[in-house]
Coordinates of C-alpha atoms and ligand atoms in Angstrom, one line a residue:
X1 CA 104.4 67.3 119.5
X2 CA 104.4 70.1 121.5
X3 CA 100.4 71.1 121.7
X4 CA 100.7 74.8 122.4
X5 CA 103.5 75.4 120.3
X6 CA 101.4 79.0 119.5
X7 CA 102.0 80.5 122.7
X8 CA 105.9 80.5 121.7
X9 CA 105.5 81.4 117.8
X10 CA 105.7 84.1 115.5
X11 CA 103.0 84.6 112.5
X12 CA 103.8 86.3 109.2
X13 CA 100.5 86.7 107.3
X14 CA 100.9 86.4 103.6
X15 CA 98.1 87.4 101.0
X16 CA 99.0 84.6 98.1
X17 CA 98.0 86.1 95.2
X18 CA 100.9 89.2 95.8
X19 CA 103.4 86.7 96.9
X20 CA 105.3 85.4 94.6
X21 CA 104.5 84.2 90.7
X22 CA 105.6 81.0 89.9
X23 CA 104.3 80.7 86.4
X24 CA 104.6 84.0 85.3
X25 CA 100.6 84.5 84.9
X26 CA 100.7 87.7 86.5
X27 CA 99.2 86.3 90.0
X28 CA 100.8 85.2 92.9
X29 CA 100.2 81.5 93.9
X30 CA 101.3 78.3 96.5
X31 CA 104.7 77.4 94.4
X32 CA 105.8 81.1 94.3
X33 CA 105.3 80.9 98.2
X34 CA 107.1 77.9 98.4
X35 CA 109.8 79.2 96.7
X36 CA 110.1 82.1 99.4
X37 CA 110.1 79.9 102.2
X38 CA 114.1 80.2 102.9
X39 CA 113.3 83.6 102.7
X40 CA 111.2 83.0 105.7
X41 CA 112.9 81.1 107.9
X42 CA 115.5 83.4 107.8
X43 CA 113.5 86.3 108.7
X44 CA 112.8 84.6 112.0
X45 CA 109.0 83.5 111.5
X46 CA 107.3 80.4 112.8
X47 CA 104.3 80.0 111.2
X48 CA 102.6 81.5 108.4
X49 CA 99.0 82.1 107.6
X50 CA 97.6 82.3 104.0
X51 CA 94.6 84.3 103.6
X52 CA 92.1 82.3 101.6
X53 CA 93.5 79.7 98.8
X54 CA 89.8 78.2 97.6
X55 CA 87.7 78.8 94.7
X56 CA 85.8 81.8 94.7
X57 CA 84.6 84.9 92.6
X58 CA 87.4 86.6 94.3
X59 CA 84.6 90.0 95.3
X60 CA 86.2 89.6 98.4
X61 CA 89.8 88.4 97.8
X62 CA 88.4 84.7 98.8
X63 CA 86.2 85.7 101.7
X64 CA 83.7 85.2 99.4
X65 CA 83.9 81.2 98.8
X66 CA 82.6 79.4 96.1
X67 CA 84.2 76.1 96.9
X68 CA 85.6 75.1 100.6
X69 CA 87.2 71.7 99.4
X70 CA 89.4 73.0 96.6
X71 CA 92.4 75.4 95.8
X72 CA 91.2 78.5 93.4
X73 CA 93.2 77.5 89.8
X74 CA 95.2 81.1 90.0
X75 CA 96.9 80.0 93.1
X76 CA 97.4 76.4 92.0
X77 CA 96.5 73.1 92.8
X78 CA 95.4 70.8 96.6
X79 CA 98.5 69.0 95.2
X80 CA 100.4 72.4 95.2
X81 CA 99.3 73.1 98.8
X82 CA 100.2 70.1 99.8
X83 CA 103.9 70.6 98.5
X84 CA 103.7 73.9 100.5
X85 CA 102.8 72.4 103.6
X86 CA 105.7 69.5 103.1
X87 CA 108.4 72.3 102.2
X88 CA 107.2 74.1 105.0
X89 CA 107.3 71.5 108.2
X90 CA 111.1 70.8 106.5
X91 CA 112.3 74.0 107.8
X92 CA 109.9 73.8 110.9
X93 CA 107.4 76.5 109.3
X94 CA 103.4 75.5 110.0
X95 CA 101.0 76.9 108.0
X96 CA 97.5 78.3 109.4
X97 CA 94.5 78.6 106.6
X98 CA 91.2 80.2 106.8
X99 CA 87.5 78.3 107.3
X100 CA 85.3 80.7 106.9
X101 CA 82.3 79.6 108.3
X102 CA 79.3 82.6 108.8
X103 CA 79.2 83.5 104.7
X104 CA 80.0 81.7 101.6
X105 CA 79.7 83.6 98.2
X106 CA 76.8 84.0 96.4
X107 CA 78.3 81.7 93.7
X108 CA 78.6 78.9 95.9
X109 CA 76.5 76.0 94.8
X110 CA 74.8 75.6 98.2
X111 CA 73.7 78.9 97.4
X112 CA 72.5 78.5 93.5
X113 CA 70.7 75.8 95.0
X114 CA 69.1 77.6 97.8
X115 CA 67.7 80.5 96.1
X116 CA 65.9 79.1 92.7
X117 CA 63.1 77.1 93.6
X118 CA 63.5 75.3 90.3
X119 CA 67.0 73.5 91.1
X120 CA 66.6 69.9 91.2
X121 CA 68.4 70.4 94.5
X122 CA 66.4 73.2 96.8
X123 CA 64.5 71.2 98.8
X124 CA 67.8 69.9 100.3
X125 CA 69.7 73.4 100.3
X126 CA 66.7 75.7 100.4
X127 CA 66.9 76.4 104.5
X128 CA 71.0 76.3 104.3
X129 CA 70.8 80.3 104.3
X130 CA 68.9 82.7 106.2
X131 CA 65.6 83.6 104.5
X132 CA 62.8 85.5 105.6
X133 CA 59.7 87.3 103.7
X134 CA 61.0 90.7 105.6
X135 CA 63.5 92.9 106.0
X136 CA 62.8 94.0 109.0
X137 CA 64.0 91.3 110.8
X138 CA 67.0 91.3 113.8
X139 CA 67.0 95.5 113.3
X140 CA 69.3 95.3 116.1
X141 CA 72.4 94.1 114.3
X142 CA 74.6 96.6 113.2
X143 CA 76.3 97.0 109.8
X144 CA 79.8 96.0 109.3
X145 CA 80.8 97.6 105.6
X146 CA 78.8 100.9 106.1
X147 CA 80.8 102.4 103.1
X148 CA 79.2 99.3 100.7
X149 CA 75.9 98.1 102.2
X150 CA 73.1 99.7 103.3
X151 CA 71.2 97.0 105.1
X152 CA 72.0 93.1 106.4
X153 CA 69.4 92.0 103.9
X154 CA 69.3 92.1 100.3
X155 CA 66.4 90.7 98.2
X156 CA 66.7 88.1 95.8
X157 CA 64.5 88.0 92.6
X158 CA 64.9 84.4 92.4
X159 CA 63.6 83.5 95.5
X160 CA 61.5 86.5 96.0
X161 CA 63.0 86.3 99.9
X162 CA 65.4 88.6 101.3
X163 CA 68.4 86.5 102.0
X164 CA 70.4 87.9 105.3
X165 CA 74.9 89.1 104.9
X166 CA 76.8 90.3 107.7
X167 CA 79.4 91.5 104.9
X168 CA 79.2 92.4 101.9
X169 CA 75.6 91.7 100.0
X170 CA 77.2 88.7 97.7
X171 CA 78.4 86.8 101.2
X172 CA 74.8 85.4 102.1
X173 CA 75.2 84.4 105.6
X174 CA 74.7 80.0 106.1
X175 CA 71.7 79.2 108.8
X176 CA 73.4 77.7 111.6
X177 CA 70.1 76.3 113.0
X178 CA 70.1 73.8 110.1
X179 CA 72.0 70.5 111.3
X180 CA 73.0 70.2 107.8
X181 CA 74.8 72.9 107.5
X182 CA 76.7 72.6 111.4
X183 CA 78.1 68.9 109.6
X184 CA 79.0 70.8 106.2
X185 CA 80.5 73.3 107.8
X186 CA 82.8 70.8 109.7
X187 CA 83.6 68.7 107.1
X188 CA 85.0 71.2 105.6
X189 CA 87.6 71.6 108.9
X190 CA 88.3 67.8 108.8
X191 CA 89.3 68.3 105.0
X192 CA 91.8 70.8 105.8
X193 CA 93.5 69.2 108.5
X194 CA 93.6 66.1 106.3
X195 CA 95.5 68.3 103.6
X196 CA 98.0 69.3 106.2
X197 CA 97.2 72.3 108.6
X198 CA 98.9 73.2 111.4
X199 CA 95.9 75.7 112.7
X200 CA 93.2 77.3 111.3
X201 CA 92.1 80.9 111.7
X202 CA 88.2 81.5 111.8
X203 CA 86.6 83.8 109.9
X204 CA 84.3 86.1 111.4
X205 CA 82.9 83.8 113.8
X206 CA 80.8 86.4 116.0
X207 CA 77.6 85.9 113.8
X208 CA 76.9 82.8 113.0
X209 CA 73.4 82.6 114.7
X210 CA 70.8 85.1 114.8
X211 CA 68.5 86.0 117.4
X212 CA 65.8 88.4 117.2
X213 CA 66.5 91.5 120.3
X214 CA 70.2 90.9 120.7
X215 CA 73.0 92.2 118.5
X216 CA 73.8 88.6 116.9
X217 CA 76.6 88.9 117.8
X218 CA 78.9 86.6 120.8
X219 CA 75.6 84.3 121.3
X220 CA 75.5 81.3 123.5
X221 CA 74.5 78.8 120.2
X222 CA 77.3 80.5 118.4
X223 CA 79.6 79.1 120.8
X224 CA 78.3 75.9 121.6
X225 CA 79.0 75.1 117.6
X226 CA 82.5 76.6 118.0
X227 CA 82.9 74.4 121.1
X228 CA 82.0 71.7 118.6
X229 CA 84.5 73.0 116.1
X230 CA 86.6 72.4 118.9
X231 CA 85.9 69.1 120.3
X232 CA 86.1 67.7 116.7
X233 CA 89.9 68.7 116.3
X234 CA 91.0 67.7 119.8
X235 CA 89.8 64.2 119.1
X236 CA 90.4 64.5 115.2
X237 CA 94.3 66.1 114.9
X238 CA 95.1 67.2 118.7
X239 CA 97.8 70.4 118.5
X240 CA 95.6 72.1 115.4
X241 CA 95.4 75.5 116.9
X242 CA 92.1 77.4 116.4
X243 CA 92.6 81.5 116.0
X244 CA 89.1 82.9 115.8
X245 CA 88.6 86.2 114.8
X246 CA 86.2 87.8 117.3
X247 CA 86.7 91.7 116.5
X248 CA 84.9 92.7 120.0
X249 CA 86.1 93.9 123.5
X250 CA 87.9 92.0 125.5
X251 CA 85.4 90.8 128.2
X252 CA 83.6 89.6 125.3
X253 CA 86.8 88.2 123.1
X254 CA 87.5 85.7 126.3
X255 CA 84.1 83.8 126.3
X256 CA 85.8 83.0 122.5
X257 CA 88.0 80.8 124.7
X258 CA 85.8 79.6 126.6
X259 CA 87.5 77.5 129.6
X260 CA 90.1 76.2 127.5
X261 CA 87.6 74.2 125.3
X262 CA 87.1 76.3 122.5
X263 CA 90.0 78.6 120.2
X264 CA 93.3 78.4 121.7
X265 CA 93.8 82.0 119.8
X266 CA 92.3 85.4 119.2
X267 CA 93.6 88.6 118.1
X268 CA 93.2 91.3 120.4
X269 CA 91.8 94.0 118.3
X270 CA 90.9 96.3 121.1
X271 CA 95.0 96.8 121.9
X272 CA 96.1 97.4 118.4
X273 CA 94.6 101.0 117.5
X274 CA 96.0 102.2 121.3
X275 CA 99.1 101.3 120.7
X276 CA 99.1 104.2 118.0
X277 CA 96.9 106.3 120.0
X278 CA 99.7 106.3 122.5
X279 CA 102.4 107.1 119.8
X280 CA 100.1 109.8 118.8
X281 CA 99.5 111.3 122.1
X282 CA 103.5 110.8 123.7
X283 CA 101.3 108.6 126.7
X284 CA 100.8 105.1 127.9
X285 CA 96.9 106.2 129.2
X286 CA 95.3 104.1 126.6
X287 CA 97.6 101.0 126.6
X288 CA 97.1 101.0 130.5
X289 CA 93.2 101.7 129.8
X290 CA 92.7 98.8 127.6
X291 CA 94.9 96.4 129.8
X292 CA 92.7 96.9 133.0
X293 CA 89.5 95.5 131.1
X294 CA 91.7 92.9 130.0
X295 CA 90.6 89.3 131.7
X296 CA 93.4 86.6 131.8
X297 CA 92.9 84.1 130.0
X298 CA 92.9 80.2 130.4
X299 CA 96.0 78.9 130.7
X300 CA 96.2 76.9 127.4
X301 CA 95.0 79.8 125.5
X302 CA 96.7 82.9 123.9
X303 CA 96.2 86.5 122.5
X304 CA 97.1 87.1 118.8
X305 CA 98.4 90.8 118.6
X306 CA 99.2 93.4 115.7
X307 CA 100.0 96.4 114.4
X308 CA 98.4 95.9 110.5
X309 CA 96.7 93.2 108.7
X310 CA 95.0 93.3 105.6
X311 CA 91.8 94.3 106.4
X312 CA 91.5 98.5 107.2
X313 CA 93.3 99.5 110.6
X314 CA 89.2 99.0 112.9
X315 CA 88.2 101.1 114.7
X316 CA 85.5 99.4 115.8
X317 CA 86.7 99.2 119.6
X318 CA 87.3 102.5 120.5
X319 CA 84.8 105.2 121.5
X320 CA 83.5 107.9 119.0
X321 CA 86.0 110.6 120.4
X322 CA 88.8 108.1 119.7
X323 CA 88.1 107.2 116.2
X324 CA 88.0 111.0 115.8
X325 CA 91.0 111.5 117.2
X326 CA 92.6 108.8 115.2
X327 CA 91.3 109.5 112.1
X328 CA 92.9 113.2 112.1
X329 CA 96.1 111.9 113.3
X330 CA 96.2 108.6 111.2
X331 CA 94.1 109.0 108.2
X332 CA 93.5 113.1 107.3
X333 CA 92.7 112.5 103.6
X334 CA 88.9 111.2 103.2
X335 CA 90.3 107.9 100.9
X336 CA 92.5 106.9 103.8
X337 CA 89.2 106.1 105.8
X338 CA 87.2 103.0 104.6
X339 CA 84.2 102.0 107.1
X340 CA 85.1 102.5 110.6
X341 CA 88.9 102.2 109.6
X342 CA 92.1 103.6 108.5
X343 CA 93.0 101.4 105.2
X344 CA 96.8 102.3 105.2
X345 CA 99.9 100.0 105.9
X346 CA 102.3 100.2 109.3
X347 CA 105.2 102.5 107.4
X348 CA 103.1 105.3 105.7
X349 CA 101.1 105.6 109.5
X350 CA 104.4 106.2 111.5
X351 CA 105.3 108.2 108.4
X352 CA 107.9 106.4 107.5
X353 CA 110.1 107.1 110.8
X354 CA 112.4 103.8 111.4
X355 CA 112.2 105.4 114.9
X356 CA 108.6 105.1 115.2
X357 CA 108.0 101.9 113.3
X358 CA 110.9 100.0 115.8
X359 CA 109.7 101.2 118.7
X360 CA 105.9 100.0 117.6
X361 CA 107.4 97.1 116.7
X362 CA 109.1 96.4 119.9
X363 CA 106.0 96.7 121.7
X364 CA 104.8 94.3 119.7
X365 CA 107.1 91.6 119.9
X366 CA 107.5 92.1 124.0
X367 CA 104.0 92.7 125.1
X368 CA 101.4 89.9 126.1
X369 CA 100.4 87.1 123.2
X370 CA 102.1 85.8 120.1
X371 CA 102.6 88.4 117.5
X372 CA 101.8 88.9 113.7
X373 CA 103.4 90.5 111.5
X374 CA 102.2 91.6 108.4
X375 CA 103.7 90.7 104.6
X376 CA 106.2 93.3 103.8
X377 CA 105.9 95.4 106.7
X378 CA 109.5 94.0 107.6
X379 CA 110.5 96.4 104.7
X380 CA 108.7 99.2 105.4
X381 CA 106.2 98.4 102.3
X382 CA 103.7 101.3 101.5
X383 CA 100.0 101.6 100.4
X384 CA 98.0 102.6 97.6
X385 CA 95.0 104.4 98.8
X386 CA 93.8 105.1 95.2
X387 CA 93.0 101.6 94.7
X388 CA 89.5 100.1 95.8
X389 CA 88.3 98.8 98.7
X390 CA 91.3 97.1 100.8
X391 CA 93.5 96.3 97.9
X392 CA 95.8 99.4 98.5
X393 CA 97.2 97.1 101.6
X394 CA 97.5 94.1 99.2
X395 CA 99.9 95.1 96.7
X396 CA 102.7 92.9 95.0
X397 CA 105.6 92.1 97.7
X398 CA 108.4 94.0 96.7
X399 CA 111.2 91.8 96.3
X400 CA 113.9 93.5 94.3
X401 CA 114.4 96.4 92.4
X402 CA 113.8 94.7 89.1
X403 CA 110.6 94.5 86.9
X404 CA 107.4 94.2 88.7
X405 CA 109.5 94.5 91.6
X406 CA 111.0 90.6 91.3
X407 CA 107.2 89.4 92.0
X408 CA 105.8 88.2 88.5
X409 CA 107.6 88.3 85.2
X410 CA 104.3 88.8 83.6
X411 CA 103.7 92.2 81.6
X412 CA 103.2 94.6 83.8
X413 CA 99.8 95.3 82.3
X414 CA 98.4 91.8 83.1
X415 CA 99.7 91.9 87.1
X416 CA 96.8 91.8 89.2
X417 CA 97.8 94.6 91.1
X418 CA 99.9 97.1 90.0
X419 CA 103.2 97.5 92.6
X420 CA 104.0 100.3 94.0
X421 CA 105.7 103.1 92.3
X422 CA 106.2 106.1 94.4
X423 CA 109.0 107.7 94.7
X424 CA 109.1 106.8 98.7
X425 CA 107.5 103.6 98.9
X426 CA 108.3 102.3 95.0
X427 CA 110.1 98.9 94.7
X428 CA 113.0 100.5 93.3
X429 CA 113.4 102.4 97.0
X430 CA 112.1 100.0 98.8
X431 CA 112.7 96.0 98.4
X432 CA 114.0 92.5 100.2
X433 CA 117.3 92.8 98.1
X434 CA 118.6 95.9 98.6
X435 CA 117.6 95.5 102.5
X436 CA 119.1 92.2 102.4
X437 CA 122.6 93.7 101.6
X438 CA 122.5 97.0 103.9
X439 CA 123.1 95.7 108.0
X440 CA 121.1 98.7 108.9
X441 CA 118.0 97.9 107.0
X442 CA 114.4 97.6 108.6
X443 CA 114.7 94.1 107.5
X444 CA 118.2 93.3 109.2
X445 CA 116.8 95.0 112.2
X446 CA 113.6 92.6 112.2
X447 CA 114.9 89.9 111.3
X448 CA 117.5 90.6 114.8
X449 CA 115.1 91.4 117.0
X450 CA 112.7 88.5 116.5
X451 CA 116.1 86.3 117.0
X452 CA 115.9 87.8 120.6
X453 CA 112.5 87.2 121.1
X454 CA 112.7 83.3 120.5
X455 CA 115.3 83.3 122.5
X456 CA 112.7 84.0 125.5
X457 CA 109.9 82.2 126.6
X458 CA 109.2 84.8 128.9
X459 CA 108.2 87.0 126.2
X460 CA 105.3 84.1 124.6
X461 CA 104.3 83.2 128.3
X462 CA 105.2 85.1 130.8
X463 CA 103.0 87.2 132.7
X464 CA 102.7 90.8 132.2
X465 CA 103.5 93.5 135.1
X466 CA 102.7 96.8 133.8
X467 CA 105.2 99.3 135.7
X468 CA 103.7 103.0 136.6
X469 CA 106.6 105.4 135.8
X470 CA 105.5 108.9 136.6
X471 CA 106.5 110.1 133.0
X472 CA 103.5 109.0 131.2
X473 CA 105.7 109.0 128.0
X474 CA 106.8 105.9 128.9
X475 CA 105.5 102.2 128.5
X476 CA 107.3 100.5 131.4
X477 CA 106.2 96.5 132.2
X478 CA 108.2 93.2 133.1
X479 CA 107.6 90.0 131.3
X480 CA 108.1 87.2 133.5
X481 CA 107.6 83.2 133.7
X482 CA 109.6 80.4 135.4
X483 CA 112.9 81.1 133.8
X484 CA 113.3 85.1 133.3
X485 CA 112.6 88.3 134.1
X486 CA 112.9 91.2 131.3
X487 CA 112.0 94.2 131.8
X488 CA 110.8 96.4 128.9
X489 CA 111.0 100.1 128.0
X490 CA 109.4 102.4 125.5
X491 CA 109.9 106.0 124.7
X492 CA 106.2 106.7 123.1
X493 CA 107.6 110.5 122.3
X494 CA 109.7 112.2 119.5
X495 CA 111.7 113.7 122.3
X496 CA 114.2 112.3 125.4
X497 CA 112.6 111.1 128.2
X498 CA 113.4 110.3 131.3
X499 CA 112.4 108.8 134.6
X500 CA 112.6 106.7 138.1
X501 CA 111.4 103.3 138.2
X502 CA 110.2 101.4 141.1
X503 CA 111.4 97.7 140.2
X504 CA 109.1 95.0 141.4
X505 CA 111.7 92.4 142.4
X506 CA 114.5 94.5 143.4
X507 CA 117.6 95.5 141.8
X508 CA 120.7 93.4 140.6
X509 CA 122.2 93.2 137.2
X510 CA 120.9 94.5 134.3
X511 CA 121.9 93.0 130.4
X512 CA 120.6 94.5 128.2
X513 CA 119.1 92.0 125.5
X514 CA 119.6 93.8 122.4
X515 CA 122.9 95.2 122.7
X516 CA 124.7 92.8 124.8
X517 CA 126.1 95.1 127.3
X518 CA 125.4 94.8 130.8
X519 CA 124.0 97.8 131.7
X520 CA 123.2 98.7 135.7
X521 CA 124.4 97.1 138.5
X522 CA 122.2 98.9 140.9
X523 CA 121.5 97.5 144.6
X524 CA 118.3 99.1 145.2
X525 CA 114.5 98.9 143.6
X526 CA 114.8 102.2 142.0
X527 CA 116.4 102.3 138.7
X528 CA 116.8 105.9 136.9
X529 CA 116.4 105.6 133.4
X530 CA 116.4 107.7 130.3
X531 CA 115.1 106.7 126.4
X532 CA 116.3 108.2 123.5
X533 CA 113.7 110.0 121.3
X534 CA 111.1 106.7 120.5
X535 CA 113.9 104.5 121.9
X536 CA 113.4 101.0 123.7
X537 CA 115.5 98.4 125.6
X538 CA 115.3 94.6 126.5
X539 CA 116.6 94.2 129.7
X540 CA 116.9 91.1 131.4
X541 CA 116.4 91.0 135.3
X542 CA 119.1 89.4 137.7
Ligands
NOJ1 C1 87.2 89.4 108.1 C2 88.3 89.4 107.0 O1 89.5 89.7 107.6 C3 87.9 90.4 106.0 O2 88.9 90.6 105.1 C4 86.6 89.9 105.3 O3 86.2 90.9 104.3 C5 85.5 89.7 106.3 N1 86.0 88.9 107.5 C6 84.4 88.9 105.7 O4 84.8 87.6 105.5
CA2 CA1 100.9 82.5 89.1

């Protein structure tokens, strides 16, 4: 098997429960997904990950786990999974899951256990969280969900302790100093791969120790136990890719990979909000910015990019005057803004310009790392801000134009999330079948240009030349490895642009990746160039 098989793929992330319904209960689950796997391969993805499947009070859409070793009953069975997973490797899909390592929920036994002194089992599971008689402890640590929690510690009458939650106050954080819970917490990996995993994606894993004076975040223990998470599946199921989820800058993201011994994947966050920042602004500056404080990494490692997920758009990474800057462009009504984010999805943020979503998406699919795309985005999907928290960016998939848009045949009343409706964004605008059957569809479009992509290994591993065009408008770079050279333009402006570039290599022939034609045949290093409004082009080198 080819062991870094991720640097080559594309990931589609689904959210389970607003899938597909298989049993007509109103809630997405594994079979529905299943039975969209055709659906799928024929977009053009490689491997899919499913936010969180186990048992849990669902306070946090399963980020809040109440059982690691099971599959919650509304999404089905470890037998259904396992179907999934055996559908899936048939048409060459893989299927990433989540550990979630730094919190369970407060339902979880460990924690019942933990917290009442009377349990018959606290003395084993009493130290398995993070106790302490004060509150005042590791004051340094910021707060993640500053619109929910006030603090990192919340006190528990049972125990009459404070108990310590990076997230939300029902996600007590597990005490990684306790050997006990370091083996747990593995077991629960070597379960997983045992069911059938192709990679995991790690939750949160910034925080999983504490120490008093620093941040707790990105500390050396924290890695040494992902090392170890590491070490296990190399010698346990070798070619189980790792994706952490390290939400920091870059020069702190790349000690997540250590030297090639610990995740093979992490997301980088830091690019994702420039790349609208540059739409926003008609400039490249911040795409260049963030690139130059961009280390390379090992070579057996990769970046996970995006342009939405289903968490809020963060703004963590980016300075105050940014985030400002954002948040008037991106998110000018207050309920678009959730903590330190934008919670809206990728077509109602370009406003629901196929010019603006391509071109976004071109960058995506052509710049460094293996991209994620985001359920439904490949149809434009839209948001509803008026429900809590993040579930506006989780709503049923809109499949057809049909009731509950083709996703349940439940009642409407007893869906678990309403689908859209709007007038712009409702399922009867906006849905897989109608798409399906118009060539000009976002859909068709996608599902085109990631045919291209895989076509180039360049684009999955080649380096990354960022060109310097004088026209700031324009996002100019090569992507080059062994086999290819393509060089890659963007028009980050609603209006024509146009430029000289200096060609790295020389000149030569031209074809032009998307439309077939071959397009200069120019003898020197300077090529004269001009982009339609937001327009793009693939163009392979020599
Ligand atoms: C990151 C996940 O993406 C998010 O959805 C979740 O709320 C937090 N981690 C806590 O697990
Ligand atoms: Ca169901």
């Amino acid at each position: 098997m080819v062991q870094d098989w991720f640097k080559d793929a594309i990931f589609y992330e689904v959210f389970v429960r607003a899938y597909a319904d298989s049993n007509g209960d109103g809630i997405g689950d594994l079979l529905g997904l299943t039975s969209k796997l055709d659906y799928l391969k024929e977009l053009g993805v490689d491997a899919l990950w499913l936010l969180p499947i186990s048992p849990s009070p669902l306070r946090d859409d399963g980020y809040d786990c109440s059982n690691y070793v099971d599959v919650h009953p509304d999404y089905g069975t470890l037998e259904d999974y396992r179907t999934l997973v055996e559908e899936a490797h048939k048409r060459g899909l893989r299927i990433i899951v989540e550990l979630i390592p730094n919190h369970s929920s407060d339902q979880h036994a460990w924690f019942q256990a933990s917290r009442d002194p009377a349990h018959p089992e606290h003395d084993k599971y009493r130290d398995w969280y993070v106790w302490s008689d004060t509150d005042q402890r590791y004051a340094d640590a910021r707060i993640i969900f500053l619109d929910y929690e006030p603090s990192n510690w919340t006190y528990d009458e049972v125990r009459g302790m404070y108990y310590w939650h990076r997230f939300f106050h029902h996600q007590p954080d597990l005490n990684y100093e306790n050997p006990e819970v370091q083996r747990a917490m593995m077991r629960v990996l070597q379960f997983w791969i045992d069911q059938g995993v192709d990679g995991i994606r790690i939750d949160a894993p910034p925080y999983l120790y504490e120490r008093e004076g620093t941040s707790c975040e990105n500390l050396p223990e924290t890695h040494a136990y992902l090392k170890r998470l590491r070490a296990f599946v190399d010698a346990y199921a070798p070619g189980t890719m790792l994706l952490s989820e390290a939400n920091q800058w870059p020069e702190d993201v790349v000690a997540y990979m250590g030297e090639g011994d610990e995740m093979h994947m992490n997301f980088h966050f830091p690019l994702m909000p420039r790349i609208f920042m540059a739409l926003a602004r008609a400039d490249r500056t911040p795409i260049e910015q963030i690139m130059a404080r961009t280390p390379d990494l090992p070579e057996s490692c990769q970046w996970g990019t995006f342009l939405r997920c289903h968490d809020e758009l963060t703004l963590e990474m980016v300075t105050p005057e940014e985030r400002a800057f954002m948040w008037e462009v991106y998110a000018p009504e207050a309920r678009m803004r959730l903590n330190l984010g934008i919670r809206r999805r990728l077509a109602p943020l370009l406003d629901n310009d196929v010019r603006r979503i391509q071109v976004a998406n071109s960058i995506l699919l052509t710049f460094i790392g293996s991209p994620f795309l985001y359920y439904g985005d490949e149809i434009g999907m839209g948001d509803n801000i008026w429900l809590e928290d993040r579930d506006g960016l989780r709503t049923p998939m809109q499949w057809e134009d049909g009731p509950n848009a083709g996703f349940s045949t439940a009642s409407k009343e007893s869906l678990s999330d309403p689908v859209i409706e709007d007038p712009v964004y409702g399922y009867k605008q906006v849905n897989v079948k109608a798409q399906e059957a118009d060539p000009d569809s976002l859909l068709n479009w996608t599902r085109w240009v990631l045919s291209v992509r895989k076509q180039h290994t360049a684009f999955g591993r080649g380096r990354l030349h960022l060109l310097s065009p004088e026209n700031r408008a324009i996002l100019a770079y090569v992507r080059q490895d062994k086999e290819q050279s393509i060089l890659l333009l963007h028009n980050l402006s609603a209006t024509r642009q146009e430029t000289t570039l200096e060609l790295p290599d020389g000149g030569g022939q031209l074809a032009d990746l998307l439309s077939g034609e071959v397009l200069v045949s120019a003898a020197s290093t300077t090529l004269p160039v001009a982009l339609e409004p937001y327009g793009y082009r693939w163009l392979k080198l020599g």
